[in-house]
CSV table of C-alpha atoms in Angstrom, one decimal:
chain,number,residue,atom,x,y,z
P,1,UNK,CA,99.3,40.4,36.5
P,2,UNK,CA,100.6,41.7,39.8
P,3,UNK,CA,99.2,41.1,43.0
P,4,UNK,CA,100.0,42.8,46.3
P,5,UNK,CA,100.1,39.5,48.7
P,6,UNK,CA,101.5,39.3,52.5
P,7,UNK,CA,103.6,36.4,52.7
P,8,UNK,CA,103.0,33.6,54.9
P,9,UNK,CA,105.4,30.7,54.6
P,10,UNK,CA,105.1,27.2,56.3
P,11,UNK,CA,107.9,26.5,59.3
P,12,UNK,CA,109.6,23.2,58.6
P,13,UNK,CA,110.2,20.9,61.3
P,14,UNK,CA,113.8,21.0,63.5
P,15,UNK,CA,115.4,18.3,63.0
P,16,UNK,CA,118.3,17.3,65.1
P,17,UNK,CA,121.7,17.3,64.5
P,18,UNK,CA,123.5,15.5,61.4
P,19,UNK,CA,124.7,11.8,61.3
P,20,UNK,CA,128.1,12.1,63.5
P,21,UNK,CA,131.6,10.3,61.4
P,22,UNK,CA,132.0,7.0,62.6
P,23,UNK,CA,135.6,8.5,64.0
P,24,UNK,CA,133.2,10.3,66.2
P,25,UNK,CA,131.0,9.7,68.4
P,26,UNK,CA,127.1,9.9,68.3
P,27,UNK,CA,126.5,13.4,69.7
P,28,UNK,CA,123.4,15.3,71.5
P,29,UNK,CA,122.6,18.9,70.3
P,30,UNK,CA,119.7,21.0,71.6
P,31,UNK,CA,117.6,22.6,69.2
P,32,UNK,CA,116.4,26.0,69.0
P,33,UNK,CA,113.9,28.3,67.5
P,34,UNK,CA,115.8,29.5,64.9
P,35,UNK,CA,114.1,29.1,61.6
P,36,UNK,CA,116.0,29.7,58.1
P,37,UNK,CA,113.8,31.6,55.4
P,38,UNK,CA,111.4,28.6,54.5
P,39,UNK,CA,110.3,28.8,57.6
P,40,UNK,CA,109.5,32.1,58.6
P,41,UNK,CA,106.4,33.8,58.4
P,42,UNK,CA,105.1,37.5,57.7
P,43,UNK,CA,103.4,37.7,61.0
P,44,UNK,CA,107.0,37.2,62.6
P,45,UNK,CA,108.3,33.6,63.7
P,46,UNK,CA,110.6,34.1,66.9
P,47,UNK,CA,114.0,33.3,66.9
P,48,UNK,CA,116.3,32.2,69.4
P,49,UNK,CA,116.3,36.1,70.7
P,50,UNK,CA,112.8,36.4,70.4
P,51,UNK,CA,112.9,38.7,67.6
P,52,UNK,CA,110.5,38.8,64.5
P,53,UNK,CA,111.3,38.6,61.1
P,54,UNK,CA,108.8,40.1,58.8
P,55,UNK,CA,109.4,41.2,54.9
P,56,UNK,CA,106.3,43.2,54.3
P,57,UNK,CA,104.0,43.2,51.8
P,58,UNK,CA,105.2,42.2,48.2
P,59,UNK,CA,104.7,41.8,44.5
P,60,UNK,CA,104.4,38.8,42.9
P,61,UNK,CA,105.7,38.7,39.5
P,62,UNK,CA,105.5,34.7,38.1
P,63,UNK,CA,106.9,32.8,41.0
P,64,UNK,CA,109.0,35.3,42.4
P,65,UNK,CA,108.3,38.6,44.9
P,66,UNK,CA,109.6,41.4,45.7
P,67,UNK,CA,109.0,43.7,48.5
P,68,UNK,CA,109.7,47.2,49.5
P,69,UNK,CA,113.4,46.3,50.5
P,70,UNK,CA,114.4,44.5,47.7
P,71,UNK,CA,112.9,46.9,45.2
P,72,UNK,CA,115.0,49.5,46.3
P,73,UNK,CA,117.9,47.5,46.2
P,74,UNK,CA,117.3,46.2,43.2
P,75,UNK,CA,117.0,49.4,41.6
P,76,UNK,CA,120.5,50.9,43.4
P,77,UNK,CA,122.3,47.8,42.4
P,78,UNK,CA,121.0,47.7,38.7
P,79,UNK,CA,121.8,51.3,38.3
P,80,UNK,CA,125.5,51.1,39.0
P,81,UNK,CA,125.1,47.7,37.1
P,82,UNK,CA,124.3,49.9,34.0
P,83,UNK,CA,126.3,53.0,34.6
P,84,UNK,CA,129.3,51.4,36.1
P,85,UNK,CA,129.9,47.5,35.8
P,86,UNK,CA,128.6,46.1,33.4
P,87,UNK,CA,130.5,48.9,30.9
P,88,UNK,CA,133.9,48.7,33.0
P,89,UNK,CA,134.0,44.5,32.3
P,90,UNK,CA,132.9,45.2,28.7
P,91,UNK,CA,136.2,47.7,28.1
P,92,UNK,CA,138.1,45.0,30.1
P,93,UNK,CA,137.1,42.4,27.9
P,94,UNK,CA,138.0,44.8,24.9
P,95,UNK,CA,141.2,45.6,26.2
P,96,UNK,CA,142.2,42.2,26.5
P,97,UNK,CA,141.0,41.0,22.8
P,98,UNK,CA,143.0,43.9,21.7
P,99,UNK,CA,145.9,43.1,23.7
P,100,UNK,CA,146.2,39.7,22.7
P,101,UNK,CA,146.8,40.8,19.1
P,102,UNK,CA,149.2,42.9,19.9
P,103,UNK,CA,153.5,41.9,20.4
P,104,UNK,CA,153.7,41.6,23.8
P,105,UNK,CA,150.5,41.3,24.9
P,106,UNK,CA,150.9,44.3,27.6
P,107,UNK,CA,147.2,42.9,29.4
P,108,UNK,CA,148.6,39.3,30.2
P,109,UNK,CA,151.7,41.2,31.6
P,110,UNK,CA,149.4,43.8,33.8
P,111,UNK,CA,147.0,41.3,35.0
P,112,UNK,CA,147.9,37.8,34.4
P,113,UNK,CA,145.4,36.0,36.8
P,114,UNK,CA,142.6,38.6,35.6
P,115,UNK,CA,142.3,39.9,38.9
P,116,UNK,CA,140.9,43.3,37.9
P,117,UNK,CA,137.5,41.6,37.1
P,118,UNK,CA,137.3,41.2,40.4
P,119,UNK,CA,138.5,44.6,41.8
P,120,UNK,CA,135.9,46.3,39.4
P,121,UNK,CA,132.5,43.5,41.2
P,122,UNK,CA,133.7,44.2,44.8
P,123,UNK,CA,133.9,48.0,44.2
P,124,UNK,CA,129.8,47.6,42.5
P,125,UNK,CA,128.8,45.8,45.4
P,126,UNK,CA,130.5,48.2,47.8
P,127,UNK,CA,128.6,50.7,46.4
P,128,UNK,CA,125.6,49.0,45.8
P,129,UNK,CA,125.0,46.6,49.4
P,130,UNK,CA,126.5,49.1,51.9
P,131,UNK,CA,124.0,51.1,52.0
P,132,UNK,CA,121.8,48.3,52.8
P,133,UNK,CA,123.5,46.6,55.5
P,134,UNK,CA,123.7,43.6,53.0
P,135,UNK,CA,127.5,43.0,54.5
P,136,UNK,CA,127.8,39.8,56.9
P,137,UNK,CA,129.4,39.4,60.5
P,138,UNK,CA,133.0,37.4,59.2
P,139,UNK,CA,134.0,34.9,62.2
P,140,UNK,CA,137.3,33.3,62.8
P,141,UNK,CA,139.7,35.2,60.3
P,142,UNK,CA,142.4,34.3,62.7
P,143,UNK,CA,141.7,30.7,61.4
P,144,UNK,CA,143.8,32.0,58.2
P,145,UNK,CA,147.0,32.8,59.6
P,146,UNK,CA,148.2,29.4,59.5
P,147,UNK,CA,148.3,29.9,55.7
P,148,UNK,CA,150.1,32.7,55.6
P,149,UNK,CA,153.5,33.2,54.4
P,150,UNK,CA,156.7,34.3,56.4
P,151,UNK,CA,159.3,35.6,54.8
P,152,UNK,CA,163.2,35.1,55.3
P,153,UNK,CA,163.4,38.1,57.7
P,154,UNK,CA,160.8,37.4,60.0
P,155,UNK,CA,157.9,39.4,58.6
P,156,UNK,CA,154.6,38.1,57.7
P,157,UNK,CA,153.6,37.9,53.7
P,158,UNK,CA,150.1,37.3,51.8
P,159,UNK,CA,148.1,34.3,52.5
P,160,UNK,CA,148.9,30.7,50.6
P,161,UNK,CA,145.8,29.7,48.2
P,162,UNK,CA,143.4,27.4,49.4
P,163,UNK,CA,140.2,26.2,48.1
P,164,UNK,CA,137.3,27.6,50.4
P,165,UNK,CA,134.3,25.4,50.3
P,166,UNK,CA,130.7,26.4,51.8
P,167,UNK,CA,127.3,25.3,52.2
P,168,UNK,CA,124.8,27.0,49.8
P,169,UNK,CA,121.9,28.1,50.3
P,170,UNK,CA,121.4,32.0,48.4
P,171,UNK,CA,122.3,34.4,45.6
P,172,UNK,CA,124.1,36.1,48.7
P,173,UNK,CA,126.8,33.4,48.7
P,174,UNK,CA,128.3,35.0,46.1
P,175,UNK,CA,128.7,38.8,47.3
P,176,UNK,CA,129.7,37.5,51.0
P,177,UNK,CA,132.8,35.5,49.7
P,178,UNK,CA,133.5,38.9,47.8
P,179,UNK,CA,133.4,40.8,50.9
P,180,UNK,CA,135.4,38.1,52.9
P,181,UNK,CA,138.5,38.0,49.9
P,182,UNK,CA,138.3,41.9,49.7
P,183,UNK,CA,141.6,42.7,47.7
P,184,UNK,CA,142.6,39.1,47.3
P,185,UNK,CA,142.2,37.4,44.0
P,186,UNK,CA,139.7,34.1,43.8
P,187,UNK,CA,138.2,32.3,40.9
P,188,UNK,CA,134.6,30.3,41.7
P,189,UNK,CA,133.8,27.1,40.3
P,190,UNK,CA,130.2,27.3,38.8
P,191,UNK,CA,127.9,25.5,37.1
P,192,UNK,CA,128.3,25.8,32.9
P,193,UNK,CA,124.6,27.3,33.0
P,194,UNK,CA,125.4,30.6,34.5
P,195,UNK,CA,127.7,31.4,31.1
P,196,UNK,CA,124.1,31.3,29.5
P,197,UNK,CA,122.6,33.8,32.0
P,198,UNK,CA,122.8,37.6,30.6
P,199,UNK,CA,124.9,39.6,31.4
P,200,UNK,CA,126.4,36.8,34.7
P,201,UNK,CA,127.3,34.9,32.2
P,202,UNK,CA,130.0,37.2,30.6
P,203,UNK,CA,131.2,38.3,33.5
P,204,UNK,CA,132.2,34.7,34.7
P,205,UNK,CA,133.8,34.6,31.1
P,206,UNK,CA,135.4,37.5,31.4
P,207,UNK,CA,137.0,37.0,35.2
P,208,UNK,CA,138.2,33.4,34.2
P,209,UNK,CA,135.8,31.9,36.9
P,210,UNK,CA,136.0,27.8,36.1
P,211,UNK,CA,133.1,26.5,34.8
P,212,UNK,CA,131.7,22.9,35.1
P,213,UNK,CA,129.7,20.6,32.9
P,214,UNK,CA,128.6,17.8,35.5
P,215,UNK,CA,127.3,15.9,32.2
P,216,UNK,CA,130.4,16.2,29.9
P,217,UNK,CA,133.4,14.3,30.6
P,218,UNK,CA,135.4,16.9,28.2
P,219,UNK,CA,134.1,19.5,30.3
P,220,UNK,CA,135.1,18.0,33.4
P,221,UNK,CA,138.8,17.4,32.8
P,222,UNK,CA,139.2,20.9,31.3
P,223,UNK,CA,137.7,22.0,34.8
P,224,UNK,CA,140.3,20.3,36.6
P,225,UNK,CA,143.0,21.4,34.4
P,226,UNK,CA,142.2,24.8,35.1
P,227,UNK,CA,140.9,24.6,38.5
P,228,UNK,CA,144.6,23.0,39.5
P,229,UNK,CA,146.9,25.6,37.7
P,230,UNK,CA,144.6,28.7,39.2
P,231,UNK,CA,146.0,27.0,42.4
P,232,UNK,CA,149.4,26.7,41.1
P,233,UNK,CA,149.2,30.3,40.1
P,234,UNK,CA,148.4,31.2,43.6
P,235,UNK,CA,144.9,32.0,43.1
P,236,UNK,CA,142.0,30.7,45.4
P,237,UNK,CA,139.4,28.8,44.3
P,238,UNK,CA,135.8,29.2,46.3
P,239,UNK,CA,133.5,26.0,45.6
P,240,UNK,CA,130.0,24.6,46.8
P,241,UNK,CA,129.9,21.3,46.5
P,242,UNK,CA,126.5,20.5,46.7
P,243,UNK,CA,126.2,21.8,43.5
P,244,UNK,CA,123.2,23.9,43.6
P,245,UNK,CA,121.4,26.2,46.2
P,246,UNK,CA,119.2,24.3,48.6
P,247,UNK,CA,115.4,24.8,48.8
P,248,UNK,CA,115.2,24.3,52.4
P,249,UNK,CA,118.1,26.3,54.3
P,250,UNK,CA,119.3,22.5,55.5
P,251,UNK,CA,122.6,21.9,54.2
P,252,UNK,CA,122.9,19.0,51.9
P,253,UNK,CA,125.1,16.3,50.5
P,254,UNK,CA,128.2,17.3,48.6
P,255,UNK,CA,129.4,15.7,45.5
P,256,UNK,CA,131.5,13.2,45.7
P,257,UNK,CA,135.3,14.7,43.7
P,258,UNK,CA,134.5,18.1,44.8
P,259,UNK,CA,138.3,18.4,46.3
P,260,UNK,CA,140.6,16.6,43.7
P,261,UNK,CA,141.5,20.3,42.5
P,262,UNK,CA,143.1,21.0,46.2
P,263,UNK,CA,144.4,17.1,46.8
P,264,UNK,CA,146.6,17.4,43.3
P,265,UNK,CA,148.2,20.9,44.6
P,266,UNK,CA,148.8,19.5,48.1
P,267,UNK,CA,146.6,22.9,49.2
P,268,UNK,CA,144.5,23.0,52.6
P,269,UNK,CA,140.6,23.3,52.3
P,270,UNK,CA,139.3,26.1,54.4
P,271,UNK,CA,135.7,24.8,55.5
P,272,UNK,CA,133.1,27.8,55.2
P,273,UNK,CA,129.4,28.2,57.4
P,274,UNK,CA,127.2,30.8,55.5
P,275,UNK,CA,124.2,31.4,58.4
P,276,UNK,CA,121.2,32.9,57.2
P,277,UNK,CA,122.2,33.6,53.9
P,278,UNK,CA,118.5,32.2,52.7
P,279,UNK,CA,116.8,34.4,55.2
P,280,UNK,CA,118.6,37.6,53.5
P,281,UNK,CA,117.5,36.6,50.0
P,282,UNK,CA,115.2,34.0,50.2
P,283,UNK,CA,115.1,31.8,47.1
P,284,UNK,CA,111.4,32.8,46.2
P,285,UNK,CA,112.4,36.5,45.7
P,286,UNK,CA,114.3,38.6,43.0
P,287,UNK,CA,115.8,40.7,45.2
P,288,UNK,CA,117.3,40.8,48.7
P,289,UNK,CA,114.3,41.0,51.0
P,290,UNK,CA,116.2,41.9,54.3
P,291,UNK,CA,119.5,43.3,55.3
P,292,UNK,CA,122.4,41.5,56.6
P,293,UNK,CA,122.5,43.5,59.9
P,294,UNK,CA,119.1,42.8,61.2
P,295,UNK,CA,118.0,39.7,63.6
P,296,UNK,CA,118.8,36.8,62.6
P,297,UNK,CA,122.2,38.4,61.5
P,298,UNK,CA,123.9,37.1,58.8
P,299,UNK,CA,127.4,35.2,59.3
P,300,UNK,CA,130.2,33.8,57.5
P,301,UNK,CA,132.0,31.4,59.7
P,302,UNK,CA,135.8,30.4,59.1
P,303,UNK,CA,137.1,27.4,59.9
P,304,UNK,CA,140.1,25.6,60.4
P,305,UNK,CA,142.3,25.2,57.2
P,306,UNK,CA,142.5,21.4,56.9
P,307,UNK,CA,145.0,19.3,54.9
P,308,UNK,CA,144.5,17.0,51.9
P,309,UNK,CA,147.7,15.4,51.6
P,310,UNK,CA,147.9,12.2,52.8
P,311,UNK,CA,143.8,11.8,52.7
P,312,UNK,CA,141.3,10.1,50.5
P,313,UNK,CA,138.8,11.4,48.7
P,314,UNK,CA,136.1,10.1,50.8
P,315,UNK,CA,137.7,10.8,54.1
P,316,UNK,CA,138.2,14.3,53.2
P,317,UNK,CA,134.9,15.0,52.0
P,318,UNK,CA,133.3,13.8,55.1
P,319,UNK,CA,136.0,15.7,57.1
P,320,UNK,CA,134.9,18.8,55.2
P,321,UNK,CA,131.2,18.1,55.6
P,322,UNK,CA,131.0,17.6,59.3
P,323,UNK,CA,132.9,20.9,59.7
P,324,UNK,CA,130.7,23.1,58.3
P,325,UNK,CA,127.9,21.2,59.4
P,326,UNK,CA,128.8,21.7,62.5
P,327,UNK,CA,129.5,25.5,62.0
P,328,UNK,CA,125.9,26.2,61.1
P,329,UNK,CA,122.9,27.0,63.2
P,330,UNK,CA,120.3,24.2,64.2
P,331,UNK,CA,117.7,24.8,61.9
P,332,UNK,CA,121.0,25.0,58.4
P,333,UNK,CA,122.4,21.6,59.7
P,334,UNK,CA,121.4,18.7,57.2
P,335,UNK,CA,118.2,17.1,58.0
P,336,UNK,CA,118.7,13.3,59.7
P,337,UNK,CA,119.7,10.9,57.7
P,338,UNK,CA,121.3,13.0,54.7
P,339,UNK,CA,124.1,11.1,53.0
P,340,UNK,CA,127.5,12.9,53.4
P,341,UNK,CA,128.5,12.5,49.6
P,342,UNK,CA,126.9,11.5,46.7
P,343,UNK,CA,127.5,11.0,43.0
C-alpha cells in the first residue's frame, strides 16, 4: 500500500578526520555542520551555510520513496529511456551482430572501442538531468593537463588514459563521471550483478563496460585481461573500489588489487571526490530527490594524476585513499579507525 509519510532521518555523529599515512603526520581538522543524506532531516538540518535541506513529502513504495522531485524526474528520464535509449542501444547491438557476420566487419572498423554506446547515454542524460539541475560543480580539470599529449609541432593533443577512481556513495556516481568524460571514451568496472538488472544490464553488455566476479577466480583474470588492453587501447577505465555504494555517506575501505589494471599499463591514477552525491539521490529513494544545483551543491573533485610505476600495491592504494579522503567534506571522510584496504 502507499503511504504519504514526511521524512525524518536520524543525523549521524561527525567524526573527525581519517587515520593520517604513517609517511604523514597525525593531522587536526575542524569539523563542521555539514551532514551527508543519512543525516539530514525533513524539518531542514543546517549546513555549514546555514541552509536547509528538505525533500518534501513522499511515497513509500516497499523500502524505497519517492517525492515530488524525483517523480518528475523519474518520469522525464524514463520517457526518453523508452522513446530514445533504450531503442538506440538495441539497433546498436543489432548492428553489430550483423556486422560481425559480415566480410569486413564494417562496425569493428567504425567504432572499435564501442564508443558510440556511450555518445548515445550522455546525449539521454543531457536531455533528461538538465532540466533538473542534476549536473555537478567539476573542480580541478587543470589537474588533467599533465596527461595530455603534445604533439611534434608544439600543439596540444587528447588526454593519455588513466584509471579514475572515486569514493561511492550514489546511483549519481554514474551520470556525474558521464558529465565529467563528455566526448571522451571510458569503460566502468562494475560489479557482475548489474548484467542481471533489466535493461542496465544490457547496456553494460552492449558498451563493453568490464564486469567483475569478486567470487570467481575465472572471472577475475578475464577482468584484468580486459581492463589492461582497454588501457592499452587508449580507453579510460573509471573504478570504485570499495566495491559497493556506502550506507552512510562516509567513505570506506577500498579493496585491496583495485589498481593492478593501471600498475601493468604503467598509467597514472587520477583520484576522484564525489561531495554530496548521497544527498542528491539518497540510497533510500528511486529517484533523485534533489537537484545538483541547490545547497549543499554537488561536486566532483579532481585530483592530481599520480603514478603507479615504481609503487606497490599497498603503498599505492593508501596513496589513492588518503587523496580522496582528503578531497571530501567532513561529514564523507571515513569514520575513525576505518582500515585503508581490505580484502
Amino acid at each position: 500500500s502507499l503511504s504519504l509519510v514526511p521524512q525524518r532521518l536520524t543525523p549521524r555523529p561527525t567524526f573527525g578526520s581519517p587515520p593520517s599515512l604513517a609517511t604523514s603526520p597525525p593531522r587536526r581538522t575542524r569539523a563542521t555542520k555539514l551532514f551527508s543524506a543519512n543525516a539530514i532531516a525533513a524539518g531542514g538540518a543546517p549546513n555549514s551555510d546555514n541552509v536547509t535541506v528538505n525533500y518534501g513529502p513522499a511515497i513509500t513504495l516497499g523500502k524505497l520513496k519517492i517525492n515530488l522531485f524525483g517523480g518528475i524526474l523519474g518520469l522525464w528520464e524514463v520517457f526518453w529511456g523508452v522513446v530514445y535509449w533504450y531503442p538506440a542501444m538495441i539497433l546498436y547491438s543489432i548492428l553489430r551482430t550483423v556486422s560481425s557476420k559480415l566480410p569486413g566487419d564494417f562496425m569493428q572498423k567504425i567504432d572499435p572501442h564501442r564508443r558510440i554506446p556511450n555518445l548515445i547515454g550522455f546525449a539521454w542524460a543531457l536531455v533528461s538531468y538538465t532540466p533538473f539541475g542534476m549536473w555537478p560543480v567539476v573542480e580541478g580539470r587543470e589537474h588533467l593537463e599533465v596527461l595530455r599529449e603534445v604533439r611534434e609541432n608544439g600543439k596540444k593533443g587528447k588526454l593519455k588514459p588513466a584509471m579514475y577512481v572515486a569514493n561511492h556513495s550514489s546511483w549519481m556516481d554514474i551520470p556525474f563521471f558521464a558529465w565529467l568524460f563528455g566526448l571522451v571514451n571510458y569503460k566502468f568496472i562494475a560489479k557482475a550483478e548489474l548484467k542481471k538488472v533489466p535493461i542496465l544490464g544490457r547496456s553494460v553488455k552492449i558498451g563493453g563496460h568490464v564486469t567483475l566476479d569478486r567470487t570467481n577466480r575465472r572471472s577475475q583474470m578475464e577482468t584484468y585481461k580486459t581492463g589492461v588492453q582497454w588501457l592499452k587501447d587508449g580507453v579510460n577505465l573509471v573504478t570504485f573500489p570499495e566495491g559497493t555504494r556506502t550506507k552512510t555517506g562516509r567513505m570506506g575501505s577500498f579493496k585491496k588489487g583495485a589498481f593492478k589494471m593501471a600498475q601493468a599499463v604503467g598509467t597514472p591514477v587520477v583520484p576522484i571526490s564525489i561531495h554530496y552525491a548521497d544527498v542528491v539521490h539518497p540510497l533510500d529513494y528511486v529517484f533523485p530527490a534533489k537537484s545538483s544545483w541547490t545547497r549543499p551543491r554537488a561536486v566532483v573533485k579532481i585530483g592530481k594524476p599520480i603514478a603507479t610505476e615504481g609503487k606497490l600495491d599497498d603503498e599505492l592504494l593508501e596513496e589513492v585513499w588518503q587523496v580522496i579522503a582528503d578531497g571530501l567534506p567532513e561529514c564523507q571522510k571515513p569514520a575513525k579507525d576505518t582500515p585503508i584496504g581490505v580484502k
